[in-house]
Amino acid sequence: MKKPLLHRLVIAFFVLYFVAVTWPLAMWVSDPLPLVFGLPLPLAWSILWILLGFVVLLILDWYQERS
Amino acid sequence: MMEQWVVVTSMIVAYLMITLAIGLRAGKGLSATVDGYVAGDRNFGLLVMYFVTGATVFSAFAFLGGPGWAYSRGAAAFYILSYGVLGMAPWYVIGPKVARIGRRLSLVTQAQLLTARFPSKALSVSIALVSVVALIPYITLQMKGAGIVIEAVTDGHVPLWLGALVSYGIVLMYVLISGVAAVGWTNTFQGIFMIVIAWALGLYLPYALHGGVGPMFSEIIEARPEMLALPGLTGSGEAWSWGGYTSAIIISAVGLTMWPHIFMKAFTARDERIIRRTVVLFPTFQLFLVPVFLIGFAGVMTVPELERADFILPHLILSIDLPLIVVGLFCAGALSASMSTGDALLHATASVAVEDGIRPMHAMSEHTQRWLIRILMVVAGAIAYLFAISEGQSLVVLLLTSYGVIAQLAPPIVAALFWARATTPGVLAGLLAGASAALFGFFNPELIPFGLHEGIIGLIVHVPVLCVVSWLTAPQPSEHVERFLNPQPLNSG
């Protein structure tokens, strides 16, 4: 993958991350049910985005180091 | 038999002595220069940078305020979980760039970077002023956190004022002697400590009080479903607005790396790769908040009405029959959270005041600078201490207020590193307008629509003023701008 394209994808991901955890998109996950692994949905949703952010940063760094 | 509070106090003293020993040892081998005292001779490796960043970001506000919010405001606390990675990700690009410029131009503070691009004594002094105004409440919060913990676990035998005084007396001792190197190595020790304690308690308390994490949340949903629905509750128990929740995430994400004590660590890293790796690993530290929230939720059904929500964690620890060693370890974990941020804050406040507030006006030797930083550290500590023993606000509210001020440093930093057309008058006008708007919003919250954070109002005014005044004034010479937009590594001439 070309570096500028990767950078654009990473920026797009973090924009999506921001939209996903704030109003209005976060309203879709505002209800505590269903529980996900015993956690209320809004909490599980926040954790999911942290984990996705970690993976995206890992991929970015891997490409950065390779180039 | 020895009383419980005496045993716990002995453990606190032992913990403080170990921290002091690490802090004092850290300064050995550093050069006797401002570079050594403020930037650790630019020699922090990945391990220290990881813990400095993580432990500095997660402070007493996370360890006590986090459970306090989960306990009293429910899902509102999730905003703290949402902004960390969003706020840290841009540092992957900004941090290495700042470090590179810092090495080339021998910079050690944020304002030095800005005034290198936008030469102005007024700008330097304004940034020093904005930083100190925001940092003092942040230090207050840490001291208060330390005092709360010690008062609670010693059953009031060591009152808040004495606990805060002793723990921050120790912090002052090691930072005064070893500078930022002490911050680095004590944060590494304290970071490990707080992660282990948070996970252990966060999994144990829901199990001990409710039979597990899932059953705990099921109980809360049945009795108080509004607690776990976004955007949670306000401090008085009504539904929080989406505007308040969303703007708390935005302002905290924008402000996160703009805090001088975090920003300045870019000047301490051994190389740029270490800064990037620290950003990549940051989400692993961010997950430390999950057990912290579980602790707060564990109290919702078991502690009916606690007058001060920030006391929920020590209250739970003392209300169930835990071995004394666990109580002592919890206390050390909470003190770690407070002190690992407080030391960096004290160091940054005094460094910024001297390097950016005083030195641009009065030339002074390196020796004088280092001594002045030390003196101002004591002064800043004393002011924050007076607030800590008299201030009645919740820990998280104090922090959110400071974020509104510090976020006003983001537009000038972005303009300095990425916008060729930005000018000194534009940046000065933007900063003045943004800070004034944020302060106006703070004192007139009834005028702000949708429950937005006053810092957002500041940014909405700040950015257009910066852009318009920059376009209306003469551009900077391109060779000057190029040094900031495309900085070259030191060895490339």
Coordinates of C-alpha atoms in Angstrom, one line a residue:
Chain A
M1 CA 0.0 0.0 0.0
K2 CA 1.3 3.5 -0.8
K3 CA 2.1 5.7 2.2
P4 CA -0.3 8.6 1.4
L5 CA -3.2 6.2 0.9
L6 CA -2.4 4.6 4.2
H7 CA -2.3 8.0 5.9
R8 CA -5.6 8.9 4.4
L9 CA -7.2 5.6 5.6
V10 CA -5.8 6.1 9.1
I11 CA -7.2 9.7 9.2
A12 CA -10.6 8.4 7.9
F13 CA -10.6 5.7 10.7
F14 CA -10.0 8.2 13.4
V15 CA -12.8 10.5 12.0
L16 CA -15.0 7.4 12.1
Y17 CA -13.9 6.7 15.7
F18 CA -14.8 10.2 16.7
V19 CA -18.2 10.0 15.0
A20 CA -18.9 6.6 16.6
V21 CA -18.4 7.7 20.2
T22 CA -20.2 11.1 20.0
W23 CA -23.6 12.4 19.2
P24 CA -25.5 11.6 17.1
L25 CA -24.1 8.1 16.2
A26 CA -23.5 7.2 19.9
M27 CA -27.3 7.5 20.4
W28 CA -27.6 4.1 18.6
V29 CA -25.7 2.4 21.4
S30 CA -27.0 4.5 24.3
D31 CA -29.2 1.7 25.7
P32 CA -27.3 -0.5 28.3
L33 CA -28.8 -3.7 26.8
P34 CA -27.7 -6.1 25.5
L35 CA -24.8 -6.9 27.8
V36 CA -21.7 -7.7 25.9
F37 CA -19.4 -10.1 27.8
G38 CA -21.2 -8.9 30.9
L39 CA -20.6 -5.2 30.1
P40 CA -23.3 -2.7 29.2
L41 CA -23.4 -1.9 25.5
P42 CA -22.1 1.7 25.7
L43 CA -19.1 0.5 27.7
A44 CA -18.4 -2.4 25.4
W45 CA -18.7 0.0 22.4
S46 CA -16.0 2.4 23.9
I47 CA -13.7 -0.6 24.6
L48 CA -14.2 -1.9 21.0
W49 CA -13.0 1.4 19.5
I50 CA -10.0 1.6 21.8
L51 CA -9.0 -1.9 20.6
L52 CA -9.6 -1.0 16.9
G53 CA -7.6 2.2 17.5
F54 CA -4.7 0.1 18.8
V55 CA -4.8 -2.2 15.8
V56 CA -4.8 0.7 13.3
L57 CA -1.9 2.4 15.1
L58 CA 0.0 -0.9 15.0
I59 CA -0.5 -1.3 11.3
L60 CA 0.4 2.4 10.7
D61 CA 3.7 1.9 12.6
W62 CA 4.5 -1.3 10.9
Y63 CA 4.3 0.4 7.5
Q64 CA 6.1 3.4 8.8
E65 CA 9.0 1.2 10.0
R66 CA 9.1 -0.8 6.8
S67 CA 9.4 2.3 4.7
Chain B
M1 CA -2.4 -5.6 68.9
M2 CA -1.5 -2.7 66.6
E3 CA -4.5 -0.7 65.3
Q4 CA -5.4 -1.0 61.6
W5 CA -4.7 2.6 60.7
V6 CA -1.2 2.4 62.2
V7 CA -0.3 -0.6 60.0
V8 CA -1.7 1.1 56.9
T9 CA 0.1 4.3 57.7
S10 CA 3.4 2.3 58.0
M11 CA 2.8 0.9 54.6
I12 CA 2.2 4.3 53.1
V13 CA 5.4 5.6 54.7
A14 CA 7.3 2.6 53.2
Y15 CA 5.9 3.3 49.8
L16 CA 6.8 7.0 50.0
M17 CA 10.3 6.1 51.0
I18 CA 10.8 3.7 48.0
T19 CA 9.4 6.4 45.6
L20 CA 11.8 9.0 47.2
A21 CA 14.8 6.7 46.8
I22 CA 14.0 6.0 43.1
G23 CA 13.4 9.7 42.5
L24 CA 16.7 10.8 44.1
R25 CA 18.7 8.1 42.3
A26 CA 17.2 9.0 38.9
G27 CA 19.1 12.3 38.7
K28 CA 22.6 10.7 38.9
G29 CA 24.6 11.2 35.7
L30 CA 22.6 14.0 34.3
S31 CA 24.3 17.1 33.0
A32 CA 24.0 20.2 35.2
T33 CA 22.2 22.2 32.5
V34 CA 18.6 23.4 31.8
D35 CA 18.5 20.7 29.1
G36 CA 19.3 18.0 31.8
Y37 CA 16.9 19.4 34.4
V38 CA 14.0 20.1 32.1
A39 CA 14.5 17.6 29.2
G40 CA 16.5 14.8 30.9
D41 CA 19.3 15.3 28.4
R42 CA 16.8 14.1 25.7
N43 CA 17.5 10.5 26.7
F44 CA 14.3 8.8 27.7
G45 CA 13.8 5.3 26.2
L46 CA 10.6 3.5 25.3
L47 CA 9.9 1.9 28.7
V48 CA 10.2 5.2 30.6
M49 CA 8.3 7.2 27.8
Y50 CA 5.5 4.7 27.9
F51 CA 5.0 5.0 31.6
V52 CA 5.6 8.7 31.7
T53 CA 2.9 9.2 29.1
G54 CA 0.4 6.7 30.6
A55 CA 1.0 7.5 34.3
T56 CA 1.0 11.2 33.7
V57 CA -2.3 11.1 31.8
F58 CA -4.0 8.8 34.3
S59 CA -3.9 10.6 37.6
A60 CA -5.9 11.0 40.8
F61 CA -8.7 12.0 38.5
A62 CA -8.7 8.5 36.9
F63 CA -8.1 6.5 40.1
L64 CA -10.6 8.4 42.3
G65 CA -12.6 10.7 40.0
G66 CA -13.2 7.9 37.6
P67 CA -14.9 5.5 40.1
G68 CA -16.6 8.6 41.6
W69 CA -18.2 9.5 38.3
A70 CA -19.2 5.9 37.5
Y71 CA -20.8 5.7 41.0
S72 CA -22.6 9.0 40.9
R73 CA -23.1 9.8 37.2
G74 CA -23.1 6.3 35.6
A75 CA -22.5 6.2 31.8
A76 CA -21.4 9.8 31.8
A77 CA -18.0 8.5 32.9
F78 CA -17.5 6.7 29.6
Y79 CA -16.5 10.1 28.0
I80 CA -13.2 9.6 29.9
L81 CA -12.8 6.3 28.1
S82 CA -13.6 7.7 24.7
Y83 CA -11.3 10.7 24.4
G84 CA -7.9 9.2 25.3
V85 CA -7.0 7.4 22.0
L86 CA -8.6 10.1 19.9
G87 CA -6.5 12.7 21.7
M88 CA -3.3 10.8 21.6
A89 CA -3.4 9.6 17.9
P90 CA -2.4 13.0 16.3
W91 CA 0.7 12.9 18.5
Y92 CA 2.0 10.1 16.2
V93 CA 2.6 12.9 13.7
I94 CA 3.0 16.0 15.9
G95 CA 5.3 14.5 18.6
P96 CA 8.2 13.4 16.3
K97 CA 8.0 16.7 14.5
V98 CA 8.2 18.7 17.7
A99 CA 11.1 16.6 18.9
R100 CA 13.0 17.2 15.7
I101 CA 12.5 21.0 15.8
G102 CA 13.4 20.9 19.5
R103 CA 16.7 19.2 18.9
R104 CA 17.6 21.6 16.0
L105 CA 16.7 24.7 17.9
S106 CA 17.5 23.5 21.5
L107 CA 13.9 24.0 22.8
V108 CA 12.6 22.6 26.0
T109 CA 9.1 24.1 26.3
Q110 CA 5.9 24.5 24.2
A111 CA 6.1 28.3 24.2
Q112 CA 9.7 28.2 23.0
L113 CA 8.5 26.2 20.0
L114 CA 5.7 28.7 19.3
T115 CA 7.8 31.8 19.7
A116 CA 10.5 30.3 17.5
R117 CA 7.9 30.2 14.7
F118 CA 6.0 33.3 15.8
P119 CA 8.6 35.6 17.5
S120 CA 6.8 37.6 20.2
K121 CA 7.6 38.1 23.9
A122 CA 3.9 38.8 24.5
L123 CA 3.0 35.4 23.0
S124 CA 5.6 33.7 25.2
V125 CA 4.3 35.4 28.4
S126 CA 0.6 34.7 27.4
I127 CA 1.3 31.0 27.0
A128 CA 3.1 30.9 30.3
L129 CA 0.1 32.6 31.9
V130 CA -2.4 30.3 30.2
S131 CA -0.4 27.2 31.2
V132 CA 0.1 28.2 34.8
V133 CA -3.6 29.1 35.2
A134 CA -4.6 25.7 33.9
L135 CA -1.8 23.7 35.7
I136 CA -2.5 25.0 39.2
P137 CA -6.1 23.5 39.5
Y138 CA -4.6 20.3 38.0
I139 CA -2.0 20.1 40.8
T140 CA -4.7 20.9 43.3
L141 CA -6.7 18.0 42.1
Q142 CA -3.7 15.6 42.5
M143 CA -2.9 16.8 46.0
K144 CA -6.6 16.6 47.0
G145 CA -6.6 13.0 45.6
A146 CA -3.6 12.0 47.8
G147 CA -5.2 13.6 50.9
I148 CA -8.5 11.9 50.3
V149 CA -7.0 8.5 50.1
I150 CA -4.8 8.9 53.2
E151 CA -7.6 10.4 55.2
A152 CA -10.0 7.6 54.3
V153 CA -7.7 4.6 54.9
T154 CA -6.3 6.0 58.2
D155 CA -9.9 6.4 59.4
G156 CA -9.4 10.2 59.7
H157 CA -6.3 9.9 61.9
V158 CA -4.2 11.5 59.1
P159 CA -6.4 14.3 57.9
L160 CA -6.5 15.4 54.2
W161 CA -4.3 18.5 54.9
L162 CA -1.5 16.3 56.5
G163 CA -1.7 13.5 53.9
A164 CA -1.4 16.0 51.0
L165 CA 1.4 17.9 52.7
V166 CA 3.5 14.8 53.4
S167 CA 3.0 13.1 50.0
Y168 CA 3.7 16.3 48.1
G169 CA 6.6 17.2 50.3
I170 CA 8.2 13.9 49.1
V171 CA 7.3 14.8 45.5
L172 CA 8.9 18.2 45.8
M173 CA 12.1 16.7 47.3
Y174 CA 12.8 14.3 44.5
V175 CA 11.8 16.7 41.6
L176 CA 13.7 19.5 43.2
I177 CA 16.9 17.4 43.2
S178 CA 16.6 15.3 40.1
G179 CA 14.3 17.2 37.8
V180 CA 12.4 15.5 35.0
A181 CA 14.6 12.3 35.3
A182 CA 12.9 11.7 38.7
V183 CA 9.5 12.2 37.1
G184 CA 10.4 9.6 34.4
W185 CA 11.7 6.8 36.8
T186 CA 9.2 7.3 39.6
N187 CA 6.4 7.3 36.9
T188 CA 7.6 3.9 35.7
F189 CA 7.5 2.5 39.2
Q190 CA 4.1 4.1 39.9
G191 CA 2.6 3.2 36.5
I192 CA 3.3 -0.5 37.0
F193 CA 1.8 -0.2 40.6
M194 CA -1.4 1.5 39.6
I195 CA -2.1 -0.8 36.7
V196 CA -1.7 -3.9 38.8
I197 CA -3.8 -2.5 41.7
A198 CA -6.6 -1.2 39.4
W199 CA -7.0 -4.5 37.6
A200 CA -6.9 -6.5 40.8
L201 CA -9.5 -4.4 42.6
G202 CA -11.6 -3.8 39.5
L203 CA -12.1 -7.6 39.0
Y204 CA -12.2 -8.5 42.7
L205 CA -14.8 -5.9 44.0
P206 CA -17.6 -6.7 41.6
Y207 CA -17.0 -10.4 42.4
A208 CA -16.9 -9.9 46.1
L209 CA -20.0 -7.6 46.2
H210 CA -22.2 -8.9 43.4
G211 CA -20.8 -12.3 42.3
G212 CA -19.2 -11.0 39.1
V213 CA -19.2 -8.2 36.6
G214 CA -22.2 -9.4 34.6
P215 CA -24.4 -9.9 37.6
M216 CA -23.4 -6.5 38.9
F217 CA -24.5 -4.7 35.7
S218 CA -27.7 -6.8 35.6
E219 CA -28.6 -5.7 39.1
I220 CA -27.9 -2.0 38.2
I221 CA -30.0 -2.2 35.0
E222 CA -32.9 -3.7 36.9
A223 CA -32.9 -1.1 39.7
R224 CA -31.5 2.0 38.0
P225 CA -31.4 1.6 34.2
E226 CA -30.9 5.3 33.6
M227 CA -27.4 5.1 35.1
L228 CA -26.0 2.9 32.3
A229 CA -27.7 4.6 29.4
L230 CA -25.7 7.3 27.5
P231 CA -25.1 10.1 28.1
G232 CA -25.5 9.3 31.8
L233 CA -26.3 11.7 34.6
T234 CA -25.3 15.1 35.9
G235 CA -23.8 15.7 39.3
S236 CA -27.3 16.4 40.7
G237 CA -28.7 13.1 39.2
E238 CA -30.6 14.5 36.2
A239 CA -30.0 13.3 32.6
W240 CA -26.8 14.8 31.1
S241 CA -27.1 16.5 27.7
W242 CA -25.6 15.0 24.6
G243 CA -24.0 18.4 24.0
G244 CA -22.3 18.2 27.3
Y245 CA -21.1 14.6 26.8
T246 CA -19.9 15.2 23.2
S247 CA -18.2 18.5 23.9
A248 CA -16.4 16.9 27.0
I249 CA -14.9 14.3 24.6
I250 CA -13.9 16.9 22.0
I251 CA -12.3 19.4 24.5
S252 CA -10.5 16.6 26.3
A253 CA -9.2 15.1 23.1
V254 CA -8.0 18.4 21.7
G255 CA -6.4 19.4 25.0
L256 CA -4.8 16.1 26.0
T257 CA -1.4 16.5 24.4
M258 CA -1.5 20.3 24.8
W259 CA -0.9 20.0 28.5
P260 CA 2.7 21.4 29.0
H261 CA 3.7 18.4 31.2
I262 CA 2.8 16.0 28.4
F263 CA 3.8 18.1 25.4
M264 CA 7.2 18.8 26.9
K265 CA 8.0 15.1 27.1
A266 CA 8.5 15.2 23.3
F267 CA 11.7 17.0 24.1
T268 CA 12.9 14.3 26.4
A269 CA 12.7 11.3 24.0
R270 CA 15.9 9.7 22.8
D271 CA 14.6 9.5 19.2
E272 CA 11.4 10.0 17.2
R273 CA 10.7 6.3 16.9
I274 CA 10.2 6.1 20.7
I275 CA 7.5 8.8 20.5
R276 CA 5.7 7.0 17.8
R277 CA 5.9 3.7 19.7
T278 CA 4.6 5.4 22.8
V279 CA 1.5 6.6 20.9
V280 CA 1.0 3.1 19.4
L281 CA 1.1 1.5 22.9
F282 CA -1.1 4.2 24.6
P283 CA -4.4 2.3 24.1
T284 CA -3.1 -0.5 26.3
F285 CA -2.7 2.1 29.1
Q286 CA -6.1 3.5 28.3
L287 CA -7.8 0.2 29.1
F288 CA -6.7 0.7 32.7
L289 CA -9.9 2.8 33.0
V290 CA -12.1 -0.2 32.6
P291 CA -11.4 -1.8 36.0
V292 CA -11.5 1.7 37.5
F293 CA -15.1 2.1 36.3
L294 CA -16.0 -1.4 37.5
I295 CA -14.9 -0.3 41.0
G296 CA -17.3 2.7 40.9
F297 CA -20.2 0.6 39.6
A298 CA -19.6 -1.9 42.3
G299 CA -20.7 0.7 44.8
V300 CA -23.9 1.8 43.0
M301 CA -26.1 -0.9 44.6
T302 CA -24.1 -1.4 47.8
V303 CA -23.4 2.1 49.0
P304 CA -26.7 4.0 49.0
E305 CA -25.8 7.7 49.2
L306 CA -22.2 8.7 49.6
E307 CA -21.8 12.4 50.3
R308 CA -18.5 12.7 48.4
A309 CA -18.5 10.4 45.3
D310 CA -14.7 10.7 45.0
F311 CA -14.5 8.7 48.2
I312 CA -16.2 5.6 46.8
L313 CA -13.1 3.6 46.1
P314 CA -11.6 4.0 49.6
H315 CA -15.0 3.6 51.1
L316 CA -15.5 0.2 49.4
I317 CA -12.0 -0.9 50.3
L318 CA -12.7 -0.3 53.9
S319 CA -16.3 -1.6 54.0
I320 CA -15.4 -5.1 52.9
D321 CA -13.2 -7.3 55.0
L322 CA -9.9 -7.1 53.1
P323 CA -6.5 -8.1 54.5
L324 CA -4.6 -5.0 55.7
I325 CA -1.9 -5.6 53.1
V326 CA -4.5 -5.1 50.3
V327 CA -5.7 -1.9 51.9
G328 CA -2.1 -0.7 52.1
L329 CA -1.4 -1.7 48.5
F330 CA -4.6 0.0 47.3
C331 CA -3.5 3.2 49.1
A332 CA 0.0 3.0 47.4
G333 CA -1.7 2.5 44.0
A334 CA -3.9 5.6 44.5
L335 CA -1.0 7.6 45.7
S336 CA 1.0 6.4 42.7
A337 CA -1.8 7.8 40.4
S338 CA -1.8 11.1 42.2
M339 CA 2.0 11.6 42.6
S340 CA 2.9 10.4 39.1
T341 CA 1.0 13.2 37.6
G342 CA 1.6 15.7 40.3
D343 CA 5.4 15.6 40.0
A344 CA 5.2 16.1 36.2
L345 CA 2.8 19.0 36.8
L346 CA 4.9 20.8 39.4
H347 CA 8.0 20.4 37.2
A348 CA 6.2 21.7 34.1
T349 CA 4.6 24.6 35.9
A350 CA 7.8 26.0 37.2
S351 CA 9.8 25.3 34.0
V352 CA 7.1 27.1 31.9
A353 CA 7.0 30.0 34.3
V354 CA 10.8 30.5 34.1
E355 CA 11.5 29.6 30.5
D356 CA 8.5 31.2 28.9
G357 CA 7.3 33.8 31.4
I358 CA 10.5 35.3 33.0
R359 CA 13.5 34.5 30.8
P360 CA 12.2 36.3 27.7
M361 CA 12.1 39.5 29.8
H362 CA 15.3 39.0 31.8
A363 CA 18.4 37.2 30.5
M364 CA 19.9 34.8 33.1
S365 CA 22.5 32.1 33.4
E366 CA 21.7 28.4 33.2
H367 CA 22.5 28.1 36.9
T368 CA 20.1 30.9 37.8
Q369 CA 17.4 29.3 35.6
R370 CA 17.7 26.0 37.4
W371 CA 17.5 27.6 40.8
L372 CA 14.5 29.7 39.8
I373 CA 12.7 26.7 38.5
R374 CA 13.2 25.0 41.9
I375 CA 12.0 28.0 43.9
L376 CA 8.9 28.4 41.7
M377 CA 8.1 24.7 42.1
V378 CA 7.8 25.2 45.8
V379 CA 5.7 28.3 45.2
A380 CA 3.3 26.5 42.8
G381 CA 3.1 23.6 45.2
A382 CA 2.2 25.9 48.1
I383 CA -0.5 27.7 46.1
A384 CA -2.1 24.4 44.9
Y385 CA -1.9 23.1 48.4
L386 CA -3.9 26.0 49.8
F387 CA -6.5 25.4 47.1
A388 CA -6.5 21.6 47.9
I389 CA -7.4 22.1 51.5
S390 CA -10.1 24.6 50.8
E391 CA -11.5 23.7 47.4
G392 CA -14.8 21.8 47.4
Q393 CA -15.3 20.9 43.7
S394 CA -15.3 17.3 42.4
L395 CA -12.0 16.1 41.0
V396 CA -13.3 15.6 37.4
V397 CA -15.1 18.9 37.3
L398 CA -11.8 20.6 38.3
L399 CA -10.0 18.8 35.5
L400 CA -12.7 19.5 32.8
T401 CA -12.5 23.3 33.6
S402 CA -8.7 23.3 33.2
Y403 CA -9.1 21.5 29.8
G404 CA -11.1 24.4 28.4
V405 CA -8.2 26.7 29.0
I406 CA -5.4 24.4 27.8
A407 CA -7.2 23.4 24.6
Q408 CA -6.7 27.0 23.4
L409 CA -3.0 26.0 22.8
A410 CA -4.0 23.5 20.1
P411 CA -4.7 26.0 17.2
P412 CA -1.4 27.8 17.6
I413 CA 0.5 24.5 17.7
V414 CA -1.2 23.1 14.6
A415 CA -0.7 26.5 12.8
A416 CA 3.0 26.5 13.8
L417 CA 3.7 23.0 12.4
F418 CA 1.3 22.8 9.4
W419 CA 0.1 26.2 8.1
A420 CA 2.6 28.3 6.2
R421 CA 0.3 31.4 6.1
A422 CA -0.1 31.7 9.9
T423 CA 1.4 34.9 11.3
T424 CA 2.4 36.2 14.7
P425 CA -0.4 38.7 15.0
G426 CA -2.9 36.0 13.9
V427 CA -1.8 33.6 16.6
L428 CA -1.7 36.3 19.3
A429 CA -5.2 37.5 18.3
G430 CA -6.6 34.0 18.2
L431 CA -5.2 33.0 21.6
L432 CA -6.5 36.2 23.2
A433 CA -10.0 35.8 21.7
G434 CA -10.2 32.1 22.4
A435 CA -9.1 32.3 26.0
S436 CA -11.4 35.3 26.6
A437 CA -14.4 33.5 25.1
A438 CA -13.7 30.3 27.1
L439 CA -13.5 32.4 30.3
F440 CA -16.6 34.3 29.5
G441 CA -18.4 30.9 28.9
F442 CA -17.1 29.6 32.2
F443 CA -18.6 32.5 34.2
N444 CA -21.8 32.6 32.1
P445 CA -22.8 29.0 31.6
E446 CA -26.5 29.9 31.2
L447 CA -25.6 31.7 27.9
I448 CA -24.0 28.6 26.3
P449 CA -26.4 26.5 24.1
F450 CA -26.8 22.7 24.2
G451 CA -24.8 22.5 27.4
L452 CA -21.6 22.8 25.4
H453 CA -18.2 23.0 27.3
E454 CA -16.9 26.6 27.5
G455 CA -13.6 25.4 25.9
I456 CA -15.5 24.6 22.7
I457 CA -16.9 28.1 22.6
G458 CA -13.3 29.3 23.0
L459 CA -12.2 27.2 20.0
I460 CA -15.1 28.3 17.9
V461 CA -14.0 31.9 18.4
H462 CA -10.2 31.2 18.3
V463 CA -9.8 29.4 15.0
P464 CA -11.6 32.0 12.7
V465 CA -9.8 34.9 14.4
L466 CA -6.4 33.2 14.0
C467 CA -7.1 32.5 10.2
V468 CA -8.6 35.9 9.4
V469 CA -5.9 38.0 11.2
S470 CA -3.2 35.8 9.6
W471 CA -4.6 36.4 6.1
L472 CA -4.8 40.1 6.8
T473 CA -1.2 40.4 7.9
A474 CA 2.1 40.0 6.0
P475 CA 3.2 36.3 5.5
Q476 CA 6.4 35.1 7.1
P477 CA 9.5 34.5 4.9
S478 CA 9.3 31.0 3.3
E479 CA 12.7 29.9 4.5
H480 CA 11.7 30.6 8.1
V481 CA 8.4 28.7 7.7
E482 CA 10.1 25.8 6.1
R483 CA 12.1 25.0 9.2
F484 CA 8.8 24.2 11.0
L485 CA 6.7 22.7 8.3
N486 CA 9.5 20.4 7.0
P487 CA 12.1 20.1 9.8
Q488 CA 15.2 18.2 8.8
P489 CA 17.0 15.7 11.2
L490 CA 19.9 17.2 13.1
N491 CA 22.6 15.3 11.1
S492 CA 21.3 16.5 7.8
G493 CA 22.6 20.0 8.2

